[in-house]
PDB file of C-alpha atoms in Angstrom:
ATOM      1  CA  GLY A  21      81.092  99.325 118.128  1.00 34.00           C
ATOM      2  CA  GLU A  22      81.293  97.604 114.760  1.00 38.00           C
ATOM      3  CA  SER A  23      84.632  96.770 113.516  1.00 46.00           C
ATOM      4  CA  VAL A  24      87.430  94.820 111.580  1.00 54.00           C
ATOM      5  CA  GLY A  25      90.936  93.437 113.630  1.00 50.00           C
ATOM      6  CA  LEU A  26      93.664  91.621 113.644  1.00 43.00           C
ATOM      7  CA  HIS A  27      95.723  90.239 116.358  1.00 47.00           C
ATOM      8  CA  LEU A  28      99.002  90.056 115.482  1.00 51.00           C
ATOM      9  CA  PRO A  29     100.465  93.505 114.337  1.00 84.00           C
ATOM     10  CA  THR A  30     103.695  91.536 112.961  1.00 92.00           C
ATOM     11  CA  LEU A  31     104.581  88.303 111.525  1.00 94.00           C
ATOM     12  CA  SER A  32     107.958  86.927 110.662  1.00 95.00           C
ATOM     13  CA  VAL A  33     108.423  84.206 108.226  1.00 96.00           C
ATOM     14  CA  GLN A  34     111.044  81.984 107.533  1.00 97.00           C
ATOM     15  CA  GLU A  35     111.297  82.459 102.946  1.00 96.00           C
ATOM     16  CA  GLY A  36     109.795  79.364 101.579  1.00 96.00           C
ATOM     17  CA  ASP A  37     107.340  78.541 104.494  1.00 97.00           C
ATOM     18  CA  ASN A  38     103.465  79.263 104.782  1.00 97.00           C
ATOM     19  CA  SER A  39     102.024  82.719 105.797  1.00 97.00           C
ATOM     20  CA  ILE A  40      99.296  83.065 107.645  1.00 97.00           C
ATOM     21  CA  ILE A  41      97.378  86.506 108.908  1.00 96.00           C
ATOM     22  CA  ASN A  42      94.222  86.535 110.827  1.00 94.00           C
ATOM     23  CA  CYS A  43      91.788  89.134 111.069  1.00 94.00           C
ATOM     24  CA  ALA A  44      88.417  89.088 113.062  1.00 92.00           C
ATOM     25  CA  TYR A  45      85.423  91.228 112.358  1.00 87.00           C
ATOM     26  CA  SER A  46      82.374  91.779 114.585  1.00 79.00           C
ATOM     27  CA  ASN A  47      79.610  92.631 112.490  1.00 81.00           C
ATOM     28  CA  SER A  48      77.691  89.316 111.502  1.00 81.00           C
ATOM     29  CA  ALA A  49      75.812  90.704 108.617  1.00 81.00           C
ATOM     30  CA  SER A  50      79.325  91.952 106.534  1.00 85.00           C
ATOM     31  CA  ASP A  51      79.135  90.163 103.782  1.00 85.00           C
ATOM     32  CA  TYR A  52      82.046  90.974 101.320  1.00 88.00           C
ATOM     33  CA  PHE A  53      85.463  91.210 102.415  1.00 92.00           C
ATOM     34  CA  ILE A  54      88.841  92.257 101.061  1.00 93.00           C
ATOM     35  CA  TRP A  55      92.452  91.744 101.554  1.00 96.00           C
ATOM     36  CA  TYR A  56      94.889  94.541 100.423  1.00 96.00           C
ATOM     37  CA  LYS A  57      98.926  94.229 100.251  1.00 97.00           C
ATOM     38  CA  GLN A  58     100.765  97.316 101.146  1.00 96.00           C
ATOM     39  CA  GLU A  59     104.005  97.755 100.258  1.00 94.00           C
ATOM     40  CA  SER A  60     106.292 100.462 101.769  1.00 90.00           C
ATOM     41  CA  GLY A  61     105.499 103.400 100.110  1.00 88.00           C
ATOM     42  CA  LYS A  62     103.138 102.755  97.962  1.00 91.00           C
ATOM     43  CA  GLY A  63      99.164 102.344  97.674  1.00 94.00           C
ATOM     44  CA  PRO A  64      97.150  99.487  99.109  1.00 95.00           C
ATOM     45  CA  GLN A  65      96.736  96.702  96.649  1.00 94.00           C
ATOM     46  CA  PHE A  66      94.092  94.845  95.892  1.00 93.00           C
ATOM     47  CA  ILE A  67      94.387  90.743  96.797  1.00 95.00           C
ATOM     48  CA  ILE A  68      91.609  88.785  96.966  1.00 95.00           C
ATOM     49  CA  ASP A  69      88.465  88.664  98.085  1.00 94.00           C
ATOM     50  CA  ILE A  70      85.619  86.618  99.254  1.00 94.00           C
ATOM     51  CA  ARG A  71      81.455  86.954  99.717  1.00 91.00           C
ATOM     52  CA  SER A  72      80.240  85.641 102.722  1.00 90.00           C
ATOM     53  CA  ASN A  73      78.279  82.852 101.152  1.00 92.00           C
ATOM     54  CA  MET A  74      81.567  81.320 100.219  1.00 95.00           C
ATOM     55  CA  ASP A  75      83.997  79.934 103.315  1.00 96.00           C
ATOM     56  CA  LYS A  76      87.057  80.080 100.648  1.00 97.00           C
ATOM     57  CA  ARG A  77      88.756  81.171  97.371  1.00 97.00           C
ATOM     58  CA  GLN A  78      92.037  80.286  95.774  1.00 97.00           C
ATOM     59  CA  GLY A  79      94.079  82.660  94.343  1.00 94.00           C
ATOM     60  CA  GLN A  80      97.850  82.876  93.107  1.00 93.00           C
ATOM     61  CA  ARG A  81      99.417  81.651  95.762  1.00 96.00           C
ATOM     62  CA  VAL A  82      96.690  83.272  98.308  1.00 98.00           C
ATOM     63  CA  THR A  83      93.807  81.413  99.647  1.00 98.00           C
ATOM     64  CA  VAL A  84      91.032  83.612 102.039  1.00 98.00           C
ATOM     65  CA  LEU A  85      89.317  81.468 104.206  1.00 97.00           C
ATOM     66  CA  LEU A  86      86.157  83.174 105.811  1.00 97.00           C
ATOM     67  CA  ASN A  87      84.600  81.146 109.211  1.00 95.00           C
ATOM     68  CA  LYS A  88      81.299  83.368 109.383  1.00 92.00           C
ATOM     69  CA  THR A  89      80.573  81.107 112.864  1.00 92.00           C
ATOM     70  CA  VAL A  90      83.366  82.902 115.137  1.00 93.00           C
ATOM     71  CA  LYS A  91      83.585  86.256 112.634  1.00 92.00           C
ATOM     72  CA  HIS A  92      86.984  84.837 111.343  1.00 94.00           C
ATOM     73  CA  LEU A  93      88.939  85.687 108.062  1.00 95.00           C
ATOM     74  CA  SER A  94      92.116  84.678 107.173  1.00 97.00           C
ATOM     75  CA  LEU A  95      94.556  85.209 104.445  1.00 98.00           C
ATOM     76  CA  GLN A  96      97.292  82.294 103.234  1.00 98.00           C
ATOM     77  CA  ILE A  97     100.109  82.871 101.722  1.00 98.00           C
ATOM     78  CA  ALA A  98     102.174  79.763 100.055  1.00 97.00           C
ATOM     79  CA  ALA A  99     105.752  79.599  99.748  1.00 97.00           C
ATOM     80  CA  THR A 100     106.196  83.125 101.145  1.00 97.00           C
ATOM     81  CA  GLN A 101     109.039  85.326  98.694  1.00 96.00           C
ATOM     82  CA  PRO A 102     110.704  88.459  99.838  1.00 96.00           C
ATOM     83  CA  GLY A 103     108.585  89.870  97.432  1.00 96.00           C
ATOM     84  CA  ASP A 104     105.579  88.920  99.946  1.00 97.00           C
ATOM     85  CA  SER A 105     107.319  91.235 102.608  1.00 96.00           C
ATOM     86  CA  ALA A 106     104.446  93.811 102.916  1.00 96.00           C
ATOM     87  CA  VAL A 107     101.546  95.659 105.547  1.00 96.00           C
ATOM     88  CA  TYR A 108      98.181  93.163 104.530  1.00 97.00           C
ATOM     89  CA  PHE A 109      95.185  94.679 105.466  1.00 95.00           C
ATOM     90  CA  CYS A 110      92.193  92.512 106.133  1.00 95.00           C
ATOM     91  CA  ALA A 111      88.778  95.230 105.212  1.00 92.00           C
ATOM     92  CA  GLU A 112      84.745  94.577 105.445  1.00 89.00           C
ATOM     93  CA  ASN A 113      82.201  96.441 103.121  1.00 81.00           C
ATOM     94  CA  GLN A 114      79.575  97.139 104.976  1.00 70.00           C
ATOM     95  CA  ASP A 115      76.482  97.759 101.764  1.00 62.00           C
ATOM     96  CA  GLU A 116      73.330  98.826 103.559  1.00 56.00           C
ATOM     97  CA  ASP A 117      73.954 102.310 104.736  1.00 54.00           C
ATOM     98  CA  SER A 118      77.705 102.698 103.915  1.00 52.00           C
ATOM     99  CA  ASN A 119      78.299 101.724 100.068  1.00 57.00           C
ATOM    100  CA  TYR A 120      81.314 103.194  99.797  1.00 61.00           C
ATOM    101  CA  GLN A 121      82.831 102.939 103.166  1.00 74.00           C
ATOM    102  CA  LEU A 122      85.557 100.293 103.467  1.00 83.00           C
ATOM    103  CA  ILE A 123      86.057  99.679 107.297  1.00 86.00           C
ATOM    104  CA  TRP A 124      89.776  98.342 107.575  1.00 90.00           C
ATOM    105  CA  GLY A 125      91.479  96.149 110.040  1.00 89.00           C
ATOM    106  CA  ALA A 126      94.448  97.722 111.866  1.00 88.00           C
ATOM    107  CA  GLY A 127      97.141  95.930 109.551  1.00 92.00           C
ATOM    108  CA  THR A 128      99.793  93.383 109.602  1.00 94.00           C
ATOM    109  CA  LYS A 129     103.194  94.120 108.904  1.00 95.00           C
ATOM    110  CA  LEU A 130     104.662  90.436 107.278  1.00 96.00           C
ATOM    111  CA  ILE A 131     108.779  90.489 107.759  1.00 96.00           C
ATOM    112  CA  ILE A 132     110.107  87.627 105.679  1.00 96.00           C
ATOM    113  CA  LYS A 133     113.080  86.157 106.652  1.00 93.00           C
ATOM    114  CA  PRO A 134     115.940  84.800 104.589  1.00 88.00           C
TER     115      PRO A 134
ATOM    116  CA  ASP B  28      98.433 100.757  81.069  1.00 64.00           C
ATOM    117  CA  ALA B  29      95.789 102.246  82.869  1.00 62.00           C
ATOM    118  CA  MET B  30      96.125 103.673  86.579  1.00 93.00           C
ATOM    119  CA  VAL B  31      95.599 106.034  89.210  1.00 96.00           C
ATOM    120  CA  ILE B  32      98.558 108.874  89.623  1.00 96.00           C
ATOM    121  CA  GLN B  33      99.154 110.791  92.190  1.00 97.00           C
ATOM    122  CA  ASN B  34     101.211 113.799  91.673  1.00 90.00           C
ATOM    123  CA  PRO B  35     103.535 114.979  93.648  1.00 93.00           C
ATOM    124  CA  ARG B  36     104.822 111.800  95.499  1.00 94.00           C
ATOM    125  CA  TYR B  37     106.369 114.321  98.339  1.00 96.00           C
ATOM    126  CA  GLN B  38     104.748 117.462  99.322  1.00 97.00           C
ATOM    127  CA  VAL B  39     106.395 119.525 101.622  1.00 97.00           C
ATOM    128  CA  THR B  40     104.183 122.449 103.171  1.00 96.00           C
ATOM    129  CA  GLN B  41     104.303 125.203 105.850  1.00 97.00           C
ATOM    130  CA  PHE B  42     102.106 125.305 108.579  1.00 97.00           C
ATOM    131  CA  GLY B  43      99.290 127.298 107.647  1.00 97.00           C
ATOM    132  CA  LYS B  44     100.176 127.265 103.974  1.00 97.00           C
ATOM    133  CA  PRO B  45      97.431 125.948 101.287  1.00 97.00           C
ATOM    134  CA  VAL B  46      98.653 123.590 100.057  1.00 97.00           C
ATOM    135  CA  THR B  47      97.116 121.081  97.068  1.00 97.00           C
ATOM    136  CA  LEU B  48      97.291 117.222  96.044  1.00 97.00           C
ATOM    137  CA  SER B  49      96.479 115.918  92.653  1.00 97.00           C
ATOM    138  CA  CYS B  50      95.075 112.602  91.757  1.00 98.00           C
ATOM    139  CA  SER B  51      94.085 111.497  87.965  1.00 97.00           C
ATOM    140  CA  GLN B  52      92.762 108.338  86.941  1.00 97.00           C
ATOM    141  CA  THR B  53      92.880 106.785  83.008  1.00 96.00           C
ATOM    142  CA  LEU B  54      90.408 103.802  84.126  1.00 94.00           C
ATOM    143  CA  ASN B  55      87.228 105.891  83.224  1.00 94.00           C
ATOM    144  CA  HIS B  56      85.830 104.739  86.959  1.00 95.00           C
ATOM    145  CA  ASN B  57      82.553 107.118  88.071  1.00 95.00           C
ATOM    146  CA  VAL B  58      83.903 107.087  91.858  1.00 94.00           C
ATOM    147  CA  MET B  59      86.981 108.473  93.272  1.00 96.00           C
ATOM    148  CA  TYR B  60      88.260 108.776  96.934  1.00 95.00           C
ATOM    149  CA  TRP B  61      90.762 110.064  99.366  1.00 96.00           C
ATOM    150  CA  TYR B  62      92.396 108.664 102.137  1.00 96.00           C
ATOM    151  CA  GLN B  63      94.510 109.878 104.999  1.00 97.00           C
ATOM    152  CA  GLN B  64      96.743 107.176 106.352  1.00 95.00           C
ATOM    153  CA  LYS B  65      98.921 107.812 108.732  1.00 92.00           C
ATOM    154  CA  SER B  66     102.121 105.756 109.776  1.00 86.00           C
ATOM    155  CA  SER B  67     101.373 102.781 111.031  1.00 84.00           C
ATOM    156  CA  GLN B  68      97.483 102.839 110.748  1.00 90.00           C
ATOM    157  CA  ALA B  69      94.726 101.651 108.287  1.00 92.00           C
ATOM    158  CA  PRO B  70      93.544 104.499 105.494  1.00 94.00           C
ATOM    159  CA  LYS B  71      91.060 106.425 106.433  1.00 94.00           C
ATOM    160  CA  LEU B  72      88.390 107.501 104.305  1.00 93.00           C
ATOM    161  CA  LEU B  73      88.015 111.558 104.303  1.00 95.00           C
ATOM    162  CA  PHE B  74      85.594 112.147 101.304  1.00 91.00           C
ATOM    163  CA  HIS B  75      84.479 110.414  97.671  1.00 92.00           C
ATOM    164  CA  TYR B  76      82.853 111.885  94.248  1.00 92.00           C
ATOM    165  CA  TYR B  77      80.561 109.569  93.006  1.00 91.00           C
ATOM    166  CA  ASP B  78      80.756 111.106  89.205  1.00 90.00           C
ATOM    167  CA  LYS B  79      79.892 115.259  90.435  1.00 89.00           C
ATOM    168  CA  ASP B  80      78.222 114.098  93.300  1.00 88.00           C
ATOM    169  CA  PHE B  81      80.621 115.073  96.387  1.00 89.00           C
ATOM    170  CA  ASN B  82      80.276 112.948  99.501  1.00 87.00           C
ATOM    171  CA  ASN B  83      82.008 113.963 102.913  1.00 87.00           C
ATOM    172  CA  GLU B  84      82.474 111.842 105.643  1.00 86.00           C
ATOM    173  CA  ALA B  85      81.288 113.173 109.127  1.00 83.00           C
ATOM    174  CA  ASP B  86      84.800 113.027 110.794  1.00 89.00           C
ATOM    175  CA  THR B  87      86.658 114.917 108.087  1.00 93.00           C
ATOM    176  CA  PRO B  88      87.522 118.112 109.166  1.00 92.00           C
ATOM    177  CA  ASP B  89      86.414 121.183 107.511  1.00 93.00           C
ATOM    178  CA  ASN B  90      90.203 122.125 106.928  1.00 95.00           C
ATOM    179  CA  PHE B  91      89.759 119.404 104.153  1.00 96.00           C
ATOM    180  CA  GLN B  92      88.538 120.477 100.836  1.00 95.00           C
ATOM    181  CA  SER B  93      87.903 118.753  97.335  1.00 95.00           C
ATOM    182  CA  ARG B  94      87.055 119.293  93.612  1.00 95.00           C
ATOM    183  CA  ARG B  95      86.269 116.675  90.727  1.00 96.00           C
ATOM    184  CA  PRO B  96      86.370 119.325  87.790  1.00 96.00           C
ATOM    185  CA  ASN B  97      85.653 116.399  85.794  1.00 95.00           C
ATOM    186  CA  THR B  98      85.855 112.238  85.531  1.00 95.00           C
ATOM    187  CA  SER B  99      89.883 111.940  85.529  1.00 96.00           C
ATOM    188  CA  PHE B 100      90.982 114.539  88.105  1.00 97.00           C
ATOM    189  CA  CYS B 101      90.357 115.292  91.573  1.00 97.00           C
ATOM    190  CA  PHE B 102      91.996 117.427  93.954  1.00 97.00           C
ATOM    191  CA  LEU B 103      92.841 117.403  97.546  1.00 97.00           C
ATOM    192  CA  ASP B 104      92.943 121.167  99.183  1.00 97.00           C
ATOM    193  CA  ILE B 105      94.253 121.676 102.663  1.00 97.00           C
ATOM    194  CA  ARG B 106      93.180 125.136 103.355  1.00 97.00           C
ATOM    195  CA  SER B 107      95.332 125.582 106.561  1.00 96.00           C
ATOM    196  CA  PRO B 108      97.656 122.681 107.014  1.00 97.00           C
ATOM    197  CA  GLY B 109      98.654 121.752 110.573  1.00 96.00           C
ATOM    198  CA  LEU B 110     101.370 119.531 112.160  1.00 96.00           C
ATOM    199  CA  GLY B 111      99.040 117.064 112.800  1.00 95.00           C
ATOM    200  CA  ASP B 112      97.916 117.020 108.676  1.00 97.00           C
ATOM    201  CA  ALA B 113     101.756 115.193 107.462  1.00 97.00           C
ATOM    202  CA  ALA B 114     100.455 112.265 106.632  1.00 96.00           C
ATOM    203  CA  MET B 115      99.870 109.924 103.645  1.00 97.00           C
ATOM    204  CA  TYR B 116      97.012 110.510 101.337  1.00 98.00           C
ATOM    205  CA  LEU B 117      95.693 108.376  98.940  1.00 97.00           C
ATOM    206  CA  CYS B 118      93.746 108.276  96.075  1.00 97.00           C
ATOM    207  CA  ALA B 119      91.345 105.470  95.103  1.00 96.00           C
ATOM    208  CA  THR B 120      88.876 104.958  92.266  1.00 96.00           C
ATOM    209  CA  SER B 121      86.672 102.313  91.620  1.00 93.00           C
ATOM    210  CA  ARG B 122      84.000 102.013  88.381  1.00 92.00           C
ATOM    211  CA  GLU B 123      80.727 101.863  90.456  1.00 87.00           C
ATOM    212  CA  ALA B 124      79.743 102.814  93.584  1.00 79.00           C
ATOM    213  CA  GLY B 125      78.703  99.837  95.726  1.00 73.00           C
ATOM    214  CA  HIS B 126      79.990  97.358  97.928  1.00 69.00           C
ATOM    215  CA  LEU B 127      81.163  95.059  95.801  1.00 73.00           C
ATOM    216  CA  TYR B 128      83.403  97.003  93.424  1.00 81.00           C
ATOM    217  CA  GLU B 129      87.079  96.761  93.638  1.00 86.00           C
ATOM    218  CA  GLN B 130      88.873 100.019  94.713  1.00 90.00           C
ATOM    219  CA  TYR B 131      92.041 100.922  92.863  1.00 93.00           C
ATOM    220  CA  PHE B 132      94.887 103.027  94.922  1.00 95.00           C
ATOM    221  CA  GLY B 133      97.400 105.376  93.820  1.00 96.00           C
ATOM    222  CA  PRO B 134     100.928 105.586  95.235  1.00 95.00           C
ATOM    223  CA  GLY B 135     100.216 108.348  97.402  1.00 96.00           C
ATOM    224  CA  THR B 136     101.371 111.804  98.340  1.00 97.00           C
ATOM    225  CA  ARG B 137     103.211 111.731 101.697  1.00 97.00           C
ATOM    226  CA  LEU B 138     102.712 115.122 102.900  1.00 97.00           C
ATOM    227  CA  THR B 139     105.059 116.734 105.384  1.00 97.00           C
ATOM    228  CA  VAL B 140     103.859 120.346 107.421  1.00 97.00           C
ATOM    229  CA  THR B 141     106.826 122.231 108.490  1.00 96.00           C
TER     230      THR B 141
END
């Protein structure tokens, strides 16, 4: 079925290095993608989004890349800091019949090593 | 600061004893959502309100009900909690319906069923 999934459940990164979190999706008609960060004991927090008419979008220390050819989404975090420790979810919002429904990936836990 | 507020943050209830979780928002958003999130999983949408229009997800158990008495408040009622209902319950809002409107999440209420 249609789904959004992540390749790695846990990612360990040295503090100061760049982090790359990956996500695959299966619906080629999907047109909007979002990355959320969820710290322990908190609700998800919007990080960055991208529409399907774009390949790349940059925020503060974060970049999202969208490769529609292989249906792949990635989140890059530059100069990873301890405060980046969290679970990161990609989510896909399919308009059409499900205006409200966010299709969530499984999540990747990012661990920062000192 | 405008935000999504959930009370209480931690709730303990007994098996079969009705429980109500609360959510309020100061964002004046039209849409409010309730999600269930179990450990190490992505949030799962239970239902949402667009203004007073209630929308139930097809696989949401009948045990879960919701009320939205006004724009600012939304309640999640669990009529007869089972052990499997222990989870984090997240409330979210968005300004409008539609797949390009960001969802803002509250901190969640962690429900324990004894």
